[in-house]
PDB file of C-alpha atoms in Angstrom:
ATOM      1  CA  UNK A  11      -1.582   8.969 -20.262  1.00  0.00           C
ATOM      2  CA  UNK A  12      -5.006   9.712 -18.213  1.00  0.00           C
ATOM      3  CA  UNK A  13      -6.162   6.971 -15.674  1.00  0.00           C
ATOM      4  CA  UNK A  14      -8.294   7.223 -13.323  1.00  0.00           C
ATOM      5  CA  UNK A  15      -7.506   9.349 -10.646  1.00  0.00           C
ATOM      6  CA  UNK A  16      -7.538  12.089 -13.979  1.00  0.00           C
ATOM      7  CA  UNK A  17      -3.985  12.992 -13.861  1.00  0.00           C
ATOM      8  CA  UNK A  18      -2.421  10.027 -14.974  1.00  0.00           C
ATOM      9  CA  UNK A  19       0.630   8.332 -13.578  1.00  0.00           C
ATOM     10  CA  UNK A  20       1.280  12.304 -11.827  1.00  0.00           C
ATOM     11  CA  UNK A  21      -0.408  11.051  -8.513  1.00  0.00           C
ATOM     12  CA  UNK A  22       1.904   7.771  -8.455  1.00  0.00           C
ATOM     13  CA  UNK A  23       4.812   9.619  -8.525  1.00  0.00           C
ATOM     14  CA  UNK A  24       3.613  11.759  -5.602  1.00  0.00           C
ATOM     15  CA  UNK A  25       2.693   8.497  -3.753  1.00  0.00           C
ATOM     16  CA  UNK A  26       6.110   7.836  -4.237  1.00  0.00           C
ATOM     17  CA  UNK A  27       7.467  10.926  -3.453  1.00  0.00           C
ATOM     18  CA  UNK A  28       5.612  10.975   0.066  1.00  0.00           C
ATOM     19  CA  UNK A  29       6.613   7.415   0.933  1.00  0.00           C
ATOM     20  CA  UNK A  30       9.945   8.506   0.639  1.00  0.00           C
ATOM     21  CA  UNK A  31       9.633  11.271   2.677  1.00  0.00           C
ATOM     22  CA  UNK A  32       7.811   8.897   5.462  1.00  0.00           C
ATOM     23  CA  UNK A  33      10.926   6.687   5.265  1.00  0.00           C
ATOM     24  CA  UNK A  34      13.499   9.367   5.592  1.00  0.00           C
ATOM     25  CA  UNK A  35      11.316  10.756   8.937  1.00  0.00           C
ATOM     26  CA  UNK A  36      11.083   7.157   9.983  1.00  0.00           C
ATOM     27  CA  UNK A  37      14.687   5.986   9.893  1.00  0.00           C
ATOM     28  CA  UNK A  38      16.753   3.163   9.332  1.00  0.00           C
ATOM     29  CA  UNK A  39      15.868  -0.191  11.952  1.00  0.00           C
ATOM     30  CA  UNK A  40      17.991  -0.527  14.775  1.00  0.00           C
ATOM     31  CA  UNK A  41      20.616  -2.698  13.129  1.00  0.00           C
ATOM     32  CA  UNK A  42      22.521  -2.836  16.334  1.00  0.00           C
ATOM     33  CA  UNK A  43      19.848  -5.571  17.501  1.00  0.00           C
ATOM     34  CA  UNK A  44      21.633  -8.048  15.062  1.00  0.00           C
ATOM     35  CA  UNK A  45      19.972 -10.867  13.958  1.00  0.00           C
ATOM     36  CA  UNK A  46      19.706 -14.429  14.447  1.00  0.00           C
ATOM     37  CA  UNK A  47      18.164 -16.971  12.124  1.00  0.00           C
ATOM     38  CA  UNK A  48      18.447 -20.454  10.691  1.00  0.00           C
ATOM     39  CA  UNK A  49      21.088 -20.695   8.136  1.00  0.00           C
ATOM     40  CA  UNK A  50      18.475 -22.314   5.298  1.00  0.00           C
ATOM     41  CA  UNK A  51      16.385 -18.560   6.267  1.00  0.00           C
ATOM     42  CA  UNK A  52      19.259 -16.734   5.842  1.00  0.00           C
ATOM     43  CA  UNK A  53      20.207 -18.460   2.506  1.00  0.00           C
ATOM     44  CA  UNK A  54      16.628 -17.134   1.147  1.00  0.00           C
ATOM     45  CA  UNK A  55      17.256 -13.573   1.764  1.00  0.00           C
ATOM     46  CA  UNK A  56      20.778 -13.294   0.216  1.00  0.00           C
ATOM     47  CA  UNK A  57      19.131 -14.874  -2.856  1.00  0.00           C
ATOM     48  CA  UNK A  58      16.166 -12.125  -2.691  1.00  0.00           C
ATOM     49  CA  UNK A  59      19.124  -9.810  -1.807  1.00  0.00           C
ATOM     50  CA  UNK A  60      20.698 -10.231  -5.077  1.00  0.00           C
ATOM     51  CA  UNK A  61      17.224 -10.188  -7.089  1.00  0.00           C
ATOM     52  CA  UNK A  62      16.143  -6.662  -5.488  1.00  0.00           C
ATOM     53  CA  UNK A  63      19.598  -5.301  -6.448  1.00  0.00           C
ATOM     54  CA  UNK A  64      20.189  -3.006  -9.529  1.00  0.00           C
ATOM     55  CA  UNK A  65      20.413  -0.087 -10.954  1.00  0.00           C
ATOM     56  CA  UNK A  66      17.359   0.016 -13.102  1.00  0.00           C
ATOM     57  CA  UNK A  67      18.834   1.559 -16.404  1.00  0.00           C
ATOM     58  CA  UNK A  68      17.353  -1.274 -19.081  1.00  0.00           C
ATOM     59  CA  UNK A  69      13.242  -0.312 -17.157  1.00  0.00           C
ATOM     60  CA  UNK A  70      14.239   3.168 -17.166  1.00  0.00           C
ATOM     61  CA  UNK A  71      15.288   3.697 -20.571  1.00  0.00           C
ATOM     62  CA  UNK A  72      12.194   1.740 -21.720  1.00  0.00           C
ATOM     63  CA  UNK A  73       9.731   3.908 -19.959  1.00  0.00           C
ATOM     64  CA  UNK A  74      11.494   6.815 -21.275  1.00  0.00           C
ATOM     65  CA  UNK A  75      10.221   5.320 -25.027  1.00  0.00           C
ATOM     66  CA  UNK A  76       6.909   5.195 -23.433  1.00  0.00           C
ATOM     67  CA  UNK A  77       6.968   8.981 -24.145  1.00  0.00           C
ATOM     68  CA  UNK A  78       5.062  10.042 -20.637  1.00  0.00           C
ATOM     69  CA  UNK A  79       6.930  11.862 -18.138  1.00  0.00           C
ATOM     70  CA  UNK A  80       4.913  10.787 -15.015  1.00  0.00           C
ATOM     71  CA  UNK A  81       5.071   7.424 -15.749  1.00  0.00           C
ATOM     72  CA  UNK A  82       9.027   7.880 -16.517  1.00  0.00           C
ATOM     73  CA  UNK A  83       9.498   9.736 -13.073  1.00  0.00           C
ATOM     74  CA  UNK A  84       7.194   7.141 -11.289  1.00  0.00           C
ATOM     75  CA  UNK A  85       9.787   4.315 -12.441  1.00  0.00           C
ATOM     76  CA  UNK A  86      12.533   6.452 -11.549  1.00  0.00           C
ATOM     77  CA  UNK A  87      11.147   6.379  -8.037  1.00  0.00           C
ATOM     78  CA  UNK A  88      10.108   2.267  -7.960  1.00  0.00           C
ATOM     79  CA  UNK A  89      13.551   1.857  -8.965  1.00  0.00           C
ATOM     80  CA  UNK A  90      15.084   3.595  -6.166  1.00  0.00           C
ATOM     81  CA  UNK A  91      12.789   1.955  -3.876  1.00  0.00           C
ATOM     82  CA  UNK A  92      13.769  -1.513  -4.610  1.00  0.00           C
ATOM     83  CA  UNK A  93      17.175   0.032  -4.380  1.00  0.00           C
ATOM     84  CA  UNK A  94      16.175   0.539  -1.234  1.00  0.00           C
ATOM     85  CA  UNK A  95      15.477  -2.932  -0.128  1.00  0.00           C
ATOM     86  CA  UNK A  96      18.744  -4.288  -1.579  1.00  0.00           C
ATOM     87  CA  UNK A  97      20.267  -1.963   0.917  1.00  0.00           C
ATOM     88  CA  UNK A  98      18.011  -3.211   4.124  1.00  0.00           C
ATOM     89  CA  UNK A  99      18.533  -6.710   3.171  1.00  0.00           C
ATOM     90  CA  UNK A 100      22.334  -6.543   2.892  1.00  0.00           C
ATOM     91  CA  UNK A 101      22.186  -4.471   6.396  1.00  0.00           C
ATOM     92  CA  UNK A 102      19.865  -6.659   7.715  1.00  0.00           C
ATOM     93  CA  UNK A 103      22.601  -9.798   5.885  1.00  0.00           C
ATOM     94  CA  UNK A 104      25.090  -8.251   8.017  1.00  0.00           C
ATOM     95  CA  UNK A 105      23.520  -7.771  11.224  1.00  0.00           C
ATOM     96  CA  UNK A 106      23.676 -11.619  11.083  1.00  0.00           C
ATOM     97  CA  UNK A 107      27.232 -11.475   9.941  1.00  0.00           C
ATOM     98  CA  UNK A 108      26.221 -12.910   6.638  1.00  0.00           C
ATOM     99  CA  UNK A 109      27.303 -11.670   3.350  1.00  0.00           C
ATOM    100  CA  UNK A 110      25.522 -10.636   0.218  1.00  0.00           C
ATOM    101  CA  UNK A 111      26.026 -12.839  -2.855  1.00  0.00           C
ATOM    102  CA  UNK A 112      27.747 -11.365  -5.730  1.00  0.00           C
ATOM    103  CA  UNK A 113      25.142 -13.262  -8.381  1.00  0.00           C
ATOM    104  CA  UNK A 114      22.098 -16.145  -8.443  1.00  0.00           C
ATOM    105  CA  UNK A 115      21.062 -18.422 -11.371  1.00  0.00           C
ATOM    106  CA  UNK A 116      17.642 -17.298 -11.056  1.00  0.00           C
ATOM    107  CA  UNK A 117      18.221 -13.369 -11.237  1.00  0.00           C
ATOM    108  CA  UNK A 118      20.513 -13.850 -14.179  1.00  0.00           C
ATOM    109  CA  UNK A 119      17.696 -15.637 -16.039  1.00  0.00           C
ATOM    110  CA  UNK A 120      15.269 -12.850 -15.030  1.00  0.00           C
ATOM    111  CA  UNK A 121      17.334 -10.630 -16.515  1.00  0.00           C
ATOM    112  CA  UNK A 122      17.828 -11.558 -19.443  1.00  0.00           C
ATOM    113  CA  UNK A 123      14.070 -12.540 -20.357  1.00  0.00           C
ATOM    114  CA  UNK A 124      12.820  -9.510 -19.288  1.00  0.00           C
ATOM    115  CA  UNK A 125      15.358  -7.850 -21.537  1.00  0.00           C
ATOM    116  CA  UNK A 126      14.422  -9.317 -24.539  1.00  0.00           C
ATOM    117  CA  UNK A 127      11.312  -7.118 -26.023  1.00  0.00           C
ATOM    118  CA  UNK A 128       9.842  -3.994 -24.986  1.00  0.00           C
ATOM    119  CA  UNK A 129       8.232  -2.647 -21.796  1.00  0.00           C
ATOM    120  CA  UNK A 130       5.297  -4.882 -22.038  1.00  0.00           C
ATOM    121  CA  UNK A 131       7.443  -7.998 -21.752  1.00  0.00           C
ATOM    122  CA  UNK A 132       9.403  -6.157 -19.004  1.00  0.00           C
ATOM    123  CA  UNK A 133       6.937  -5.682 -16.932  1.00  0.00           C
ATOM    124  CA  UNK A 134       5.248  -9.062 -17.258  1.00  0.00           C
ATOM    125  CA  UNK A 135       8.029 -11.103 -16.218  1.00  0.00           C
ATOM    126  CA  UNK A 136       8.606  -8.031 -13.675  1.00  0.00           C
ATOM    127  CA  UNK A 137       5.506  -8.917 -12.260  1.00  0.00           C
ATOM    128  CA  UNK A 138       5.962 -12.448 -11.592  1.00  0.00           C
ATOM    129  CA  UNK A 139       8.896 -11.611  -9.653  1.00  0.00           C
ATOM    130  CA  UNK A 140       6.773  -8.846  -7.495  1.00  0.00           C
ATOM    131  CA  UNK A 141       3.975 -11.348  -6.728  1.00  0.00           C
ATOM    132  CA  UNK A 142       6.567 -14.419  -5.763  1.00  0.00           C
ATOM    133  CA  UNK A 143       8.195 -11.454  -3.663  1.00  0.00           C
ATOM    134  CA  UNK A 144       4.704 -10.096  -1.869  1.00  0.00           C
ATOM    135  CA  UNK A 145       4.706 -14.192  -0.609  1.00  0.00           C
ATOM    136  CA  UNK A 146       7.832 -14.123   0.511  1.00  0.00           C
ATOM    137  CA  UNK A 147       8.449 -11.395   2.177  1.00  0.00           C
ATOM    138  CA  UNK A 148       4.893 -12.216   3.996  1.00  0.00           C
ATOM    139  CA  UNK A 149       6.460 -15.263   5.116  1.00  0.00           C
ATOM    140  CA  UNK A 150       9.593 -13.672   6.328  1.00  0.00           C
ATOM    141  CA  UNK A 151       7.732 -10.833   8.602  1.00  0.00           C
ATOM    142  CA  UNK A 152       5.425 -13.203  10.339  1.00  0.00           C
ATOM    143  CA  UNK A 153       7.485 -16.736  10.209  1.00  0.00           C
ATOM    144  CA  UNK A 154      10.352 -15.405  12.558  1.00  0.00           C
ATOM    145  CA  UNK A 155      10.428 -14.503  16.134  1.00  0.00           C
ATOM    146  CA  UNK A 156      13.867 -12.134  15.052  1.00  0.00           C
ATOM    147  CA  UNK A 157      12.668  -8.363  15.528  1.00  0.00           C
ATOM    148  CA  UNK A 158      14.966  -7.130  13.368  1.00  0.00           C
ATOM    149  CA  UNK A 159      13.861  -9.435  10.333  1.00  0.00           C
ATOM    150  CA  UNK A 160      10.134  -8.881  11.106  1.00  0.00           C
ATOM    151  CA  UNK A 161      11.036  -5.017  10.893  1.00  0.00           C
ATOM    152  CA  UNK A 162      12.563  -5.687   7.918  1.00  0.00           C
ATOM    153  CA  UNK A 163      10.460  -7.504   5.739  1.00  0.00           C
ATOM    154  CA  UNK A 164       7.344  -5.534   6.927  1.00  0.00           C
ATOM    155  CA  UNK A 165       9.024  -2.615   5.221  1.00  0.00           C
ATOM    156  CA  UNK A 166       9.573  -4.077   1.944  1.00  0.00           C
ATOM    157  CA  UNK A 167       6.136  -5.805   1.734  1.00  0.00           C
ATOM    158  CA  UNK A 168       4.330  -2.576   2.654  1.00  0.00           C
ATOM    159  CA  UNK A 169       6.173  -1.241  -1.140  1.00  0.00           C
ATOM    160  CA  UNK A 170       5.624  -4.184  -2.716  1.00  0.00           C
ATOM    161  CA  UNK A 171       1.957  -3.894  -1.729  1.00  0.00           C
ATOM    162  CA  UNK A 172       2.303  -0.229  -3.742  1.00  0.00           C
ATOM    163  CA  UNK A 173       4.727  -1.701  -6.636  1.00  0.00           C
ATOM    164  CA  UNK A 174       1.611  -4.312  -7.961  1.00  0.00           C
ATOM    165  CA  UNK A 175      -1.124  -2.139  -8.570  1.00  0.00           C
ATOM    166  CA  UNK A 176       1.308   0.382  -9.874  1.00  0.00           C
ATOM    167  CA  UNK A 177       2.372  -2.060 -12.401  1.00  0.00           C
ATOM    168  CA  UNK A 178      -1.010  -3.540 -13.020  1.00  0.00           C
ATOM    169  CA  UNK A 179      -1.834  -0.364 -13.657  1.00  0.00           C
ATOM    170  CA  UNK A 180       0.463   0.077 -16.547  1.00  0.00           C
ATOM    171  CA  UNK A 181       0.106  -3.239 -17.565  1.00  0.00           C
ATOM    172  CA  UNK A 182      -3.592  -2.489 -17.914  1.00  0.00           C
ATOM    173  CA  UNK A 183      -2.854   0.479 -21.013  1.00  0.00           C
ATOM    174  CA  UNK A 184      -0.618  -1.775 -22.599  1.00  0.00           C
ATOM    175  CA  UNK A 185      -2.743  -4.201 -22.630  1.00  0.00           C
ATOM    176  CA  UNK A 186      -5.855  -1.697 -24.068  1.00  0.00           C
ATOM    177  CA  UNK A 187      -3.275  -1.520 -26.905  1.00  0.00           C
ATOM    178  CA  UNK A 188      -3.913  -5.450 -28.237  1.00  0.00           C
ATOM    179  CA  UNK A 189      -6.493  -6.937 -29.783  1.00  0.00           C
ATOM    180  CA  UNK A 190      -9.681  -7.714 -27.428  1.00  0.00           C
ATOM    181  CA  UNK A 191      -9.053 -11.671 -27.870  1.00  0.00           C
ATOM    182  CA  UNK A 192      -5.601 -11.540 -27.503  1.00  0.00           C
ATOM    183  CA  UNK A 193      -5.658  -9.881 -24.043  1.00  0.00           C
ATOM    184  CA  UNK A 194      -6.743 -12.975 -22.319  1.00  0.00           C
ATOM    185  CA  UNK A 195      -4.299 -15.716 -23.351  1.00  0.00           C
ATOM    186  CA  UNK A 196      -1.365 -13.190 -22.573  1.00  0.00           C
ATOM    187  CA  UNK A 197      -2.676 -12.874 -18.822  1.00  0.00           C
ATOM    188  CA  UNK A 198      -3.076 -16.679 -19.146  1.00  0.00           C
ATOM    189  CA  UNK A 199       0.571 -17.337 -20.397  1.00  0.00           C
ATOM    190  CA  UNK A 200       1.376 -14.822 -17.653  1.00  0.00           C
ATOM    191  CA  UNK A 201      -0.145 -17.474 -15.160  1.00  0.00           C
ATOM    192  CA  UNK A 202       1.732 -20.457 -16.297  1.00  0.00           C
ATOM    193  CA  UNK A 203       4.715 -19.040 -16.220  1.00  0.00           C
ATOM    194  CA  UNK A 204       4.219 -17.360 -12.482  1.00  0.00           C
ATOM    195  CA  UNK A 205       3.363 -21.166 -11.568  1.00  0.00           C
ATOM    196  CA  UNK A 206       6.692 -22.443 -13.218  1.00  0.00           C
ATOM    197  CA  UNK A 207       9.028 -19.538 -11.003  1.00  0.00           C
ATOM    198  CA  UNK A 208       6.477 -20.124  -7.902  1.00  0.00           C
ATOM    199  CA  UNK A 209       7.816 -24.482  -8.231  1.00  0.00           C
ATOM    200  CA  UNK A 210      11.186 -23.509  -9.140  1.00  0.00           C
ATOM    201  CA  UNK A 211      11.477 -20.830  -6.375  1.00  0.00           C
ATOM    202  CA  UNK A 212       9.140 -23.344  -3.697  1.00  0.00           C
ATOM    203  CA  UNK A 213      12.036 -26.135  -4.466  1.00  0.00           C
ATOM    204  CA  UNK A 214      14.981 -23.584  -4.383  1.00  0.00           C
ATOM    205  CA  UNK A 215      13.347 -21.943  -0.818  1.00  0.00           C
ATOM    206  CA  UNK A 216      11.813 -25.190   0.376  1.00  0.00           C
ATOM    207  CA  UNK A 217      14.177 -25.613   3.549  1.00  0.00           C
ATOM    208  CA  UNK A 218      14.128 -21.814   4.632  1.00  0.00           C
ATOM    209  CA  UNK A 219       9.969 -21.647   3.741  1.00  0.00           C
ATOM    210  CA  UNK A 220       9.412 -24.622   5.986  1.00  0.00           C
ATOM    211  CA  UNK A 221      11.596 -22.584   8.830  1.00  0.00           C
ATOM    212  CA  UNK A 222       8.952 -20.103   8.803  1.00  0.00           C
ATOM    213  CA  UNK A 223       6.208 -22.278   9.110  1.00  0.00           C
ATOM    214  CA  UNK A 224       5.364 -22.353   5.213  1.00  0.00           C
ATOM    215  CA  UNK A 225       5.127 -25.574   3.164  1.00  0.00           C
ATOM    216  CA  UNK A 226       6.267 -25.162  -1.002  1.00  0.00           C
ATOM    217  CA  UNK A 227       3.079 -26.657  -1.579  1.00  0.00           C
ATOM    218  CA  UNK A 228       0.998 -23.268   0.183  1.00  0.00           C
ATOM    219  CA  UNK A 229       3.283 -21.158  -0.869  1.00  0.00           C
ATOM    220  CA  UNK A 230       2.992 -22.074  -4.367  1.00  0.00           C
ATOM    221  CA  UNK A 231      -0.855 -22.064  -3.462  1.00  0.00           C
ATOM    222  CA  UNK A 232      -0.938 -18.650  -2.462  1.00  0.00           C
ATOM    223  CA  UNK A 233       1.340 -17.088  -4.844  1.00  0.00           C
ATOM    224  CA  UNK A 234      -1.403 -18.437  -7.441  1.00  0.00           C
ATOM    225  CA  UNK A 235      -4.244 -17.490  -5.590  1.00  0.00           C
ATOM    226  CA  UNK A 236      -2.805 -13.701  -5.454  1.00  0.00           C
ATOM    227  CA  UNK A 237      -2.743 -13.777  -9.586  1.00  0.00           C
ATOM    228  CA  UNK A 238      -6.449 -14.071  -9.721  1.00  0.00           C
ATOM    229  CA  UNK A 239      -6.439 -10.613  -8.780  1.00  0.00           C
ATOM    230  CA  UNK A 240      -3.594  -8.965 -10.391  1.00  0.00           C
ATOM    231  CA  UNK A 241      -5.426 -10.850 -14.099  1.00  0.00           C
ATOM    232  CA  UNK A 242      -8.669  -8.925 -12.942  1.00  0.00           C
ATOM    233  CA  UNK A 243      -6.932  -5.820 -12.571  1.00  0.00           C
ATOM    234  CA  UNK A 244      -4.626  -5.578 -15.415  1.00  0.00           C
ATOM    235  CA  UNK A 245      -8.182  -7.049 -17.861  1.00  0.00           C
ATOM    236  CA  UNK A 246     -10.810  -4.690 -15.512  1.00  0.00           C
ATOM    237  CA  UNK A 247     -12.294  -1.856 -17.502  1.00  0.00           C
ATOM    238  CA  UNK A 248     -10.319   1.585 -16.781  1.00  0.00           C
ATOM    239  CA  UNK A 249     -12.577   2.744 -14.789  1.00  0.00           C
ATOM    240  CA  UNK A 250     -11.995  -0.347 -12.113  1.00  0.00           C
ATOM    241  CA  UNK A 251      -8.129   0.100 -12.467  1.00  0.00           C
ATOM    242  CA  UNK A 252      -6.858   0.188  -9.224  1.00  0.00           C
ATOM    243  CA  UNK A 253      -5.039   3.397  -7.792  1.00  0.00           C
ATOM    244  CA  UNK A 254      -2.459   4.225  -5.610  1.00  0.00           C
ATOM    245  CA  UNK A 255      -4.308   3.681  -2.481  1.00  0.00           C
ATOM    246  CA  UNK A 256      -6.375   0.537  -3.924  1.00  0.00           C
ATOM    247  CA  UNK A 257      -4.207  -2.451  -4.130  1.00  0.00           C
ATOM    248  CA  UNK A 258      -5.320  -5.256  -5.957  1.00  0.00           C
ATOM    249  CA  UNK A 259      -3.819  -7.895  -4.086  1.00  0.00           C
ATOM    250  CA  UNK A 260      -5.310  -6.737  -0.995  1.00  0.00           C
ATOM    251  CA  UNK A 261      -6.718  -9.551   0.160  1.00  0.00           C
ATOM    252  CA  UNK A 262      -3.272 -10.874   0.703  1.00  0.00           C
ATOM    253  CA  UNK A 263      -3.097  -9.237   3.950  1.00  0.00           C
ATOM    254  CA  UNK A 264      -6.812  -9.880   5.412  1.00  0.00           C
ATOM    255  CA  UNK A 265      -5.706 -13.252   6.517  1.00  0.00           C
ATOM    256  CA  UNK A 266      -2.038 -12.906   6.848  1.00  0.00           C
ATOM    257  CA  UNK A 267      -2.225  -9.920   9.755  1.00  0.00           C
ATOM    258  CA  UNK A 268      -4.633 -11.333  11.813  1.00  0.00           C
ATOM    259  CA  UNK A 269      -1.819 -13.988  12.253  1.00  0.00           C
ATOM    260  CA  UNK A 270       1.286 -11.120  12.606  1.00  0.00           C
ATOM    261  CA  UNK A 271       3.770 -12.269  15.055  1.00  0.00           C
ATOM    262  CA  UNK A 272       3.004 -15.415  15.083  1.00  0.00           C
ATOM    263  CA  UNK A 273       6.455 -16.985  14.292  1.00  0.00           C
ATOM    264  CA  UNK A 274       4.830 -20.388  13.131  1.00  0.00           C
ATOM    265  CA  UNK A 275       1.638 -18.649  10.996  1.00  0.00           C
ATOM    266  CA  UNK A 276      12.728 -10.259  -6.264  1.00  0.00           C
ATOM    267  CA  UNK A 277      14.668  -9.377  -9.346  1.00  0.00           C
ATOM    268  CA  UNK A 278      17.117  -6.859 -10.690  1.00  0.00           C
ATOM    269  CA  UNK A 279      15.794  -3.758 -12.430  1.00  0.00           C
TER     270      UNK A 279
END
């Protein structure tokens, strides 16, 4: 499969492959700061703890079927990251003496819905959970005057920020595949259902989002106002697709870093 860049899904797995390389030069935080939050905080990030956990075999196998090797190895690579931030936030869980969950309501639904068809349908309801997360973990690097936590989440948004586009761009080709008229309503459906999860996860997170100085009514707000852009992306023609380096939801951080530091400004593969 050719996108833009010309050589296909080859140039996301090398994105990947040098991010990982930047993260093994950069090292692990300094767990040894501990951490201190608000218990309601801390109940939000062993639930995301439990969604980013995994080990990726059912999205694997799929993009195996999808019969291109860079995409396959790409996935292979996305899965490890979020691998990755299961293994932060239970570090980050125990700096703060908390424990990790061993299961949530909401991953086990996500789990099995995303299961249920092929890769298409996988990485729809994939996406929902990568755009509630982008919010999120937003939330958790500027809401909190903890260094360790602000460390923390920054890392994980900065992949997430790479995950979307890479997905979008996927999602794009497998969209190409439908009819032109159908394309639409399944971006729409795609909507409705990331503004059911964005209520359901705004009442679940309410007391730990208000901690870090975000309301469940903006936070549903802005999860919804980030779809706008992941719809244009996935429907844009191929040539607009975004690549590695051009994330579509960039205009999630314009206004979100120029308030960084201010401490009052996922889903199982």
């Amino acid at each position: 499969m050719t996108g833009p860049g010309g050589d296909g899904f080859a140039r996301w797995t090398r994105r990947f492959e040098d991010e990982r390389e930047r993260r093994h030069a950069q090292g692990d935080p300094d767990w040894e700061r501990g951490a201190t939050l608000h218990p309601a905080v801390w109940s939000g990030i062993q639930r995301f703890q439990v969604g980013e956990d995994g080990d990726g075999a059912n999205l694997v196998a799929k993009a195996d079927r999808a019969a291109d090797p860079d995409y396959a190895r790409a996935v292979r690579l996305f899965v490890a990251e979020e691998q990755n931030h299961a293994r932060l936030l239970a570090l980050l869980l125990a700096a703060g003496g908390r424990p990790t969950l061993s299961g949530h309501w909401s991953d086990t639904v996500f789990v099995r819905l995303r299961r249920l068809m092929g890769l298409r349908l996988e990485l729809l309801v994939l996406m929902i959970a990568e755009v509630v997360a982008l919010r999120y973990y937003r939330a958790l690097r500027d809401g909190t005057d903890d260094a360790l936590t602000s460390d923390v989440a920054g890392r994980i948004l900065a992949d997430e920020q790479r995950h979307v586009p890479f997905h979008c761009e996927r999602l794009h080709a497998s969209l190409a595949e439908l009819p032109r008229p159908a394309r639409r309503p399944v971006m729409a459906s795609w909507r409705l259902l990331l503004l059911a999860v964005s209520l359901v996860v705004a009442a679940d997170h309410g007391p730990g989002l208000r901690r870090l100085g975000l309301g469940r009514r903006r936070f549903v707000a802005d999860v919804m106002a980030s779809s706008g852009e992941v719809v244009s992306a996935v429907l844009a023609p191929l040539s607009r697709t975004a690549g590695p380096n051009q994330p579509p939801n960039a205009h999630l951080n314009t206004k979100a870093d120029s308030a960084r530091r201010s401490p009052h400004g996922g889903t199982r593969r």
